[in-house]
Tab-separated table of C-alpha atoms in Angstrom:
chain	number	residue	atom	x	y	z
A	10	MET	CA	91.617	149.477	77.335
A	11	PHE	CA	93.576	147.637	74.623
A	12	TYR	CA	90.361	145.930	73.554
A	13	PHE	CA	89.580	144.734	70.058
A	14	LYS	CA	86.103	143.338	69.530
A	15	ARG	CA	85.482	140.577	67.014
A	16	LYS	CA	82.669	138.121	66.554
A	17	GLN	CA	83.332	134.521	67.588
A	18	THR	CA	81.259	131.404	67.844
A	19	LEU	CA	80.912	129.577	71.146
A	20	LEU	CA	83.352	126.898	69.964
A	21	GLY	CA	85.813	129.529	68.792
A	22	SER	CA	85.646	131.297	72.137
A	23	ALA	CA	86.310	127.995	73.905
A	24	PHE	CA	89.396	127.357	71.770
A	25	THR	CA	90.619	130.917	72.326
A	26	THR	CA	90.222	130.556	76.090
A	27	ALA	CA	91.951	127.162	76.073
A	28	GLU	CA	94.847	128.634	74.093
A	29	LEU	CA	95.130	131.533	76.531
A	30	ILE	CA	95.160	129.129	79.488
A	31	TYR	CA	97.811	126.968	77.804
A	32	HIS	CA	100.155	129.902	77.160
A	33	ALA	CA	99.573	131.242	80.666
A	34	VAL	CA	100.373	127.784	82.128
A	35	VAL	CA	103.648	127.655	80.171
A	36	ARG	CA	104.497	131.187	81.269
A	37	GLY	CA	103.763	130.337	84.902
A	38	ILE	CA	105.879	127.175	84.857
A	39	ARG	CA	108.795	129.000	83.261
A	40	SER	CA	108.516	131.930	85.665
A	41	ASN	CA	110.509	129.976	88.280
A	42	HIS	CA	113.249	129.175	85.777
A	43	ALA	CA	113.921	129.926	82.112
A	44	ASN	CA	114.052	126.182	81.443
A	45	ALA	CA	110.807	124.357	82.301
A	46	VAL	CA	112.712	121.084	82.850
A	47	ILE	CA	114.919	122.732	85.472
A	48	ALA	CA	111.824	124.118	87.201
A	49	ILE	CA	110.394	120.596	87.488
A	50	ILE	CA	113.740	119.212	88.690
A	51	VAL	CA	113.817	121.865	91.425
A	52	ASN	CA	110.333	120.762	92.505
A	53	ILE	CA	111.445	117.110	92.557
A	54	VAL	CA	114.398	118.018	94.766
A	55	GLN	CA	112.071	119.828	97.179
A	56	ILE	CA	109.832	116.744	97.441
A	57	LEU	CA	112.769	114.405	98.001
A	58	ALA	CA	114.250	116.724	100.630
A	59	LEU	CA	110.986	116.754	102.597
A	60	VAL	CA	110.643	112.955	102.341
A	61	THR	CA	114.233	112.545	103.562
A	62	VAL	CA	113.664	114.838	106.540
A	63	PHE	CA	110.539	112.980	107.668
A	64	TYR	CA	112.218	109.626	107.093
A	65	LEU	CA	115.096	110.595	109.388
A	66	ILE	CA	112.748	112.020	112.030
A	67	MET	CA	110.526	108.943	112.159
A	68	THR	CA	113.536	106.613	112.088
A	69	MET	CA	115.096	108.363	115.090
A	70	LEU	CA	111.777	108.311	116.949
A	71	GLY	CA	111.452	104.604	116.257
A	72	THR	CA	107.964	104.791	114.718
A	73	ARG	CA	108.793	103.225	111.409
A	74	VAL	CA	105.544	101.692	110.241
A	75	ALA	CA	102.911	103.959	111.907
A	76	LYS	CA	100.189	101.322	112.369
A	77	ILE	CA	100.136	100.282	108.686
A	78	ARG	CA	101.586	97.017	107.430
A	79	GLY	CA	103.276	97.972	104.199
A	80	ASN	CA	106.116	99.837	102.539
A	81	PHE	CA	107.308	102.605	104.853
A	82	ILE	CA	108.589	104.739	101.953
A	83	LEU	CA	105.206	104.490	100.257
A	84	PHE	CA	103.608	105.597	103.532
A	85	LEU	CA	105.827	108.704	103.520
A	86	LEU	CA	105.336	109.419	99.823
A	87	SER	CA	101.540	109.159	100.042
A	88	GLY	CA	101.505	111.849	102.726
A	89	VAL	CA	104.156	114.169	101.302
A	90	PHE	CA	102.803	114.081	97.730
A	91	LEU	CA	99.319	115.161	98.750
A	92	PHE	CA	100.593	117.663	101.317
A	93	LEU	CA	102.839	119.465	98.822
A	94	THR	CA	100.222	119.349	96.059
A	95	HIS	CA	97.710	121.006	98.402
A	96	ILE	CA	100.083	123.607	99.844
A	97	LYS	CA	101.581	124.589	96.491
A	98	ALA	CA	98.087	124.980	95.031
A	99	VAL	CA	97.181	127.286	97.926
A	100	SER	CA	100.299	129.439	97.425
A	101	ALA	CA	99.978	129.557	93.635
A	102	VAL	CA	96.294	130.496	93.506
A	103	ALA	CA	96.558	132.968	96.394
A	104	GLY	CA	99.293	134.778	94.461
A	105	VAL	CA	97.254	135.277	91.264
A	106	ALA	CA	97.305	138.865	89.992
A	107	THR	CA	94.407	140.989	91.234
A	108	GLY	CA	92.016	143.011	89.105
A	109	ASN	CA	94.184	146.145	89.031
A	110	ASN	CA	97.195	144.262	87.679
A	111	PRO	CA	98.410	145.576	84.271
A	112	MET	CA	98.014	142.102	82.709
A	113	MET	CA	94.273	142.265	83.347
A	114	LEU	CA	93.991	145.357	81.107
A	115	HIS	CA	94.755	143.373	77.958
A	116	SER	CA	91.764	141.657	76.370
A	117	PRO	CA	90.956	138.764	76.202
A	118	MET	CA	93.026	138.155	79.358
A	119	ASN	CA	90.840	138.070	82.457
A	120	MET	CA	90.823	136.919	86.050
A	121	MET	CA	89.378	133.459	85.385
A	122	VAL	CA	92.006	132.694	82.718
A	123	ALA	CA	94.791	133.701	85.114
A	124	LEU	CA	93.198	131.675	87.929
A	125	LEU	CA	92.745	128.504	85.855
A	126	ALA	CA	96.209	128.796	84.321
A	127	THR	CA	97.866	129.111	87.712
A	128	ALA	CA	95.884	126.184	89.136
A	129	PHE	CA	96.611	123.859	86.193
A	130	GLY	CA	100.252	124.924	86.124
A	131	SER	CA	100.636	123.898	89.765
A	132	LEU	CA	98.914	120.560	89.093
A	133	TYR	CA	101.064	119.862	86.034
A	134	THR	CA	104.300	120.487	87.918
A	135	GLN	CA	103.271	118.219	90.782
A	136	LEU	CA	102.010	115.416	88.521
A	137	VAL	CA	105.205	115.310	86.477
A	138	SER	CA	107.349	115.394	89.627
A	139	ILE	CA	105.356	112.581	91.282
A	140	LEU	CA	105.465	110.372	88.190
A	141	VAL	CA	109.222	110.842	87.832
A	142	ILE	CA	109.860	110.014	91.500
A	143	LEU	CA	107.627	106.919	91.471
A	144	PHE	CA	109.162	105.655	88.215
A	145	ALA	CA	112.730	106.231	89.405
A	146	TYR	CA	112.090	104.513	92.760
A	147	SER	CA	110.404	101.532	91.111
A	148	VAL	CA	113.240	101.087	88.600
A	149	ILE	CA	116.260	101.832	90.795
A	150	ILE	CA	115.272	100.541	94.261
A	151	GLU	CA	112.194	98.299	94.273
A	152	PRO	CA	108.760	98.112	92.606
A	153	LEU	CA	106.020	100.006	94.402
A	154	GLU	CA	102.637	98.316	94.667
A	155	ILE	CA	99.571	100.562	94.957
A	156	GLN	CA	96.358	98.680	95.691
A	157	GLU	CA	93.970	101.049	93.890
A	158	PRO	CA	95.874	103.577	91.722
A	159	GLY	CA	92.642	105.160	90.455
A	160	GLY	CA	91.409	105.984	93.950
A	161	ALA	CA	94.826	107.296	94.983
A	162	PHE	CA	94.944	109.543	91.901
A	163	TYR	CA	91.461	110.838	92.704
A	164	MET	CA	92.654	111.787	96.204
A	165	LEU	CA	95.609	113.634	94.647
A	166	ILE	CA	93.238	115.636	92.446
A	167	LEU	CA	91.016	116.299	95.463
A	168	ALA	CA	94.019	117.597	97.440
A	169	TRP	CA	94.803	119.949	94.540
A	170	PHE	CA	91.166	121.061	94.255
A	171	THR	CA	90.792	121.877	97.958
A	172	GLY	CA	94.131	123.703	97.858
A	173	CYS	CA	92.864	125.809	94.944
A	174	ALA	CA	89.633	126.515	96.865
A	175	VAL	CA	91.548	127.727	99.924
A	176	GLY	CA	93.806	129.787	97.651
A	177	VAL	CA	90.774	131.447	96.027
A	178	VAL	CA	89.574	132.585	99.470
A	179	PHE	CA	92.984	134.131	100.228
A	180	MET	CA	92.983	135.642	96.734
A	181	ALA	CA	89.630	137.325	97.455
A	182	ILE	CA	90.893	138.713	100.772
A	183	LYS	CA	94.227	139.982	99.426
A	184	PRO	CA	93.072	143.210	97.651
A	185	TRP	CA	91.287	144.387	100.802
A	186	PHE	CA	93.734	143.169	103.471
A	187	PRO	CA	97.034	142.222	101.781
A	188	GLY	CA	99.019	141.936	105.008
A	189	THR	CA	96.337	139.919	106.791
A	190	SER	CA	95.949	137.620	103.791
A	191	GLU	CA	99.659	136.814	103.767
A	192	ILE	CA	99.686	136.150	107.520
A	193	LEU	CA	96.644	133.855	107.301
A	194	LYS	CA	98.184	131.980	104.377
A	195	ASN	CA	101.397	131.370	106.319
A	196	VAL	CA	99.441	130.300	109.416
A	197	TYR	CA	97.441	127.830	107.316
A	198	ARG	CA	100.596	126.362	105.813
A	199	ARG	CA	102.266	126.011	109.224
A	200	MET	CA	99.185	124.372	110.737
A	201	ASN	CA	99.131	121.840	107.920
A	202	MET	CA	102.696	120.835	108.750
A	203	ILE	CA	101.218	119.316	111.925
A	204	PHE	CA	97.505	118.747	111.337
A	205	SER	CA	97.528	117.417	107.768
A	206	GLY	CA	97.979	113.863	109.051
A	207	LYS	CA	100.814	113.013	106.679
A	208	MET	CA	102.803	111.354	109.476
A	209	VAL	CA	99.878	109.719	111.319
A	210	VAL	CA	96.893	107.574	110.428
A	211	GLY	CA	93.310	108.357	111.369
A	212	ASN	CA	92.542	104.927	112.836
A	213	ALA	CA	95.329	105.337	115.392
A	214	LEU	CA	93.990	108.643	116.747
A	215	GLY	CA	91.756	108.691	119.813
A	216	GLY	CA	88.741	110.939	120.180
A	217	PHE	CA	90.692	113.768	121.837
A	218	MET	CA	93.542	113.802	119.289
A	219	LEU	CA	91.175	113.291	116.357
A	220	SER	CA	89.437	116.574	117.155
A	221	PHE	CA	92.689	118.427	116.326
A	222	PHE	CA	92.816	116.873	112.844
A	223	ALA	CA	89.173	116.361	111.827
A	224	TRP	CA	88.597	120.017	110.833
A	225	ASN	CA	91.234	119.798	108.116
A	226	PRO	CA	90.034	118.490	104.708
A	227	LEU	CA	93.631	117.568	103.832
A	228	PHE	CA	93.725	115.139	106.773
A	229	HIS	CA	90.646	113.355	105.413
A	230	ILE	CA	92.137	113.222	101.914
A	231	ILE	CA	95.493	111.797	103.020
A	232	ASP	CA	93.876	109.237	105.300
A	233	GLN	CA	91.484	108.112	102.558
A	234	CYS	CA	94.363	107.960	100.075
A	235	ARG	CA	96.189	105.485	102.312
A	236	GLY	CA	93.088	103.332	102.247
A	237	PHE	CA	93.499	103.142	98.465
A	238	VAL	CA	97.268	102.698	98.583
A	239	PHE	CA	97.543	99.972	101.245
A	240	ARG	CA	95.700	96.671	101.148
A	241	ASN	CA	95.450	96.276	104.937
A	242	TYR	CA	94.280	99.778	105.877
A	243	PHE	CA	90.589	100.720	106.052
A	244	PRO	CA	90.101	104.356	107.162
A	245	ARG	CA	87.242	104.740	109.636
A	246	ASN	CA	87.799	108.248	111.024
A	247	SER	CA	87.884	110.195	107.761
A	248	SER	CA	85.662	110.911	104.777
A	249	TRP	CA	86.578	112.163	101.312
A	250	GLU	CA	83.019	113.515	100.911
A	251	TYR	CA	83.751	115.997	103.704
A	252	ALA	CA	86.741	117.317	101.738
A	253	VAL	CA	84.635	117.666	98.573
A	254	TRP	CA	81.916	119.708	100.295
A	255	VAL	CA	84.409	121.904	102.140
A	256	GLY	CA	86.274	122.538	98.880
A	257	LEU	CA	83.068	123.464	97.024
A	258	ALA	CA	81.935	125.765	99.839
A	259	LEU	CA	85.290	127.568	100.002
A	260	LEU	CA	85.416	127.866	96.208
A	261	MET	CA	81.971	129.495	96.075
A	262	ILE	CA	82.840	131.887	98.907
A	263	GLY	CA	86.126	132.826	97.251
A	264	LEU	CA	84.571	133.381	93.804
A	265	LEU	CA	81.840	135.559	95.303
A	266	GLY	CA	84.533	137.608	97.027
A	267	ILE	CA	86.522	137.965	93.797
A	268	PHE	CA	83.490	139.088	91.777
A	269	TYR	CA	82.565	141.602	94.486
A	270	THR	CA	86.123	142.921	94.527
A	271	ARG	CA	86.153	143.380	90.746
A	272	GLN	CA	83.189	145.752	91.053
A	273	HIS	CA	85.136	147.958	93.464
A	274	VAL	CA	88.666	147.582	92.136
A	275	SER	CA	90.716	150.750	91.771
A	276	ALA	CA	94.148	151.452	90.342
A	277	SER	CA	94.894	153.626	93.399
A	278	TRP	CA	94.522	150.767	95.911
A	279	GLY	CA	98.237	150.132	96.107
A	280	ALA	CA	99.277	153.781	96.077
A	281	ARG	CA	99.770	154.008	99.840
A	282	ARG	CA	101.676	150.728	100.140
């Protein structure tokens, strides 16, 4: 339907796909607000609000420096940045239009273009927001010193990648069990509020408490990120390799589910809902 066939070289197809992804990213970013700048500002406000809430909570509890000698604000930011990047990637990818969506009927638009555009749009919004916050804090309040910026950035990308992988699994489940998929997504987000490790450090957890966090790839990513951010912290109870393998496994499972669903997709699926 609405398909026009024309011959293209491999390079031309790559450029066409990249252009489609670019326009879909812009459309996705502007879907929250007509002005893309305002959409990013809204995201910045959300990050700052969450940092403020956790700062007040930990100040009242009297656990200011959580076993790490260093800047307490940087400790909070390193956890909140990765947490929100992961969670927003999960929500964005899980909400990608399914195969019976009208947008999928227009060639050359397809599921992979929509998936990649949504994922990169989420990453772009988070990267710009994080850079603005770090720059403003360094200029207005005090300079922030990150021991290994390259490693910390890699952990940020890994948090986004694992979030996309989890989102792909929910995306594969959604056409078959839309209500269950939404419930599981909300449960996952709520569990990460506690078990992501953004307010604790892995070295301070005993064997019993560690078992509640060790299943979560985001906990490993945040803990490893603090090893790159702080000079005096060496994470012993976490592994970024674990997060990579879990992300790859979930991504493969989710893509297999999506391809299977596309073979059985029907326009009448949503008729009874």
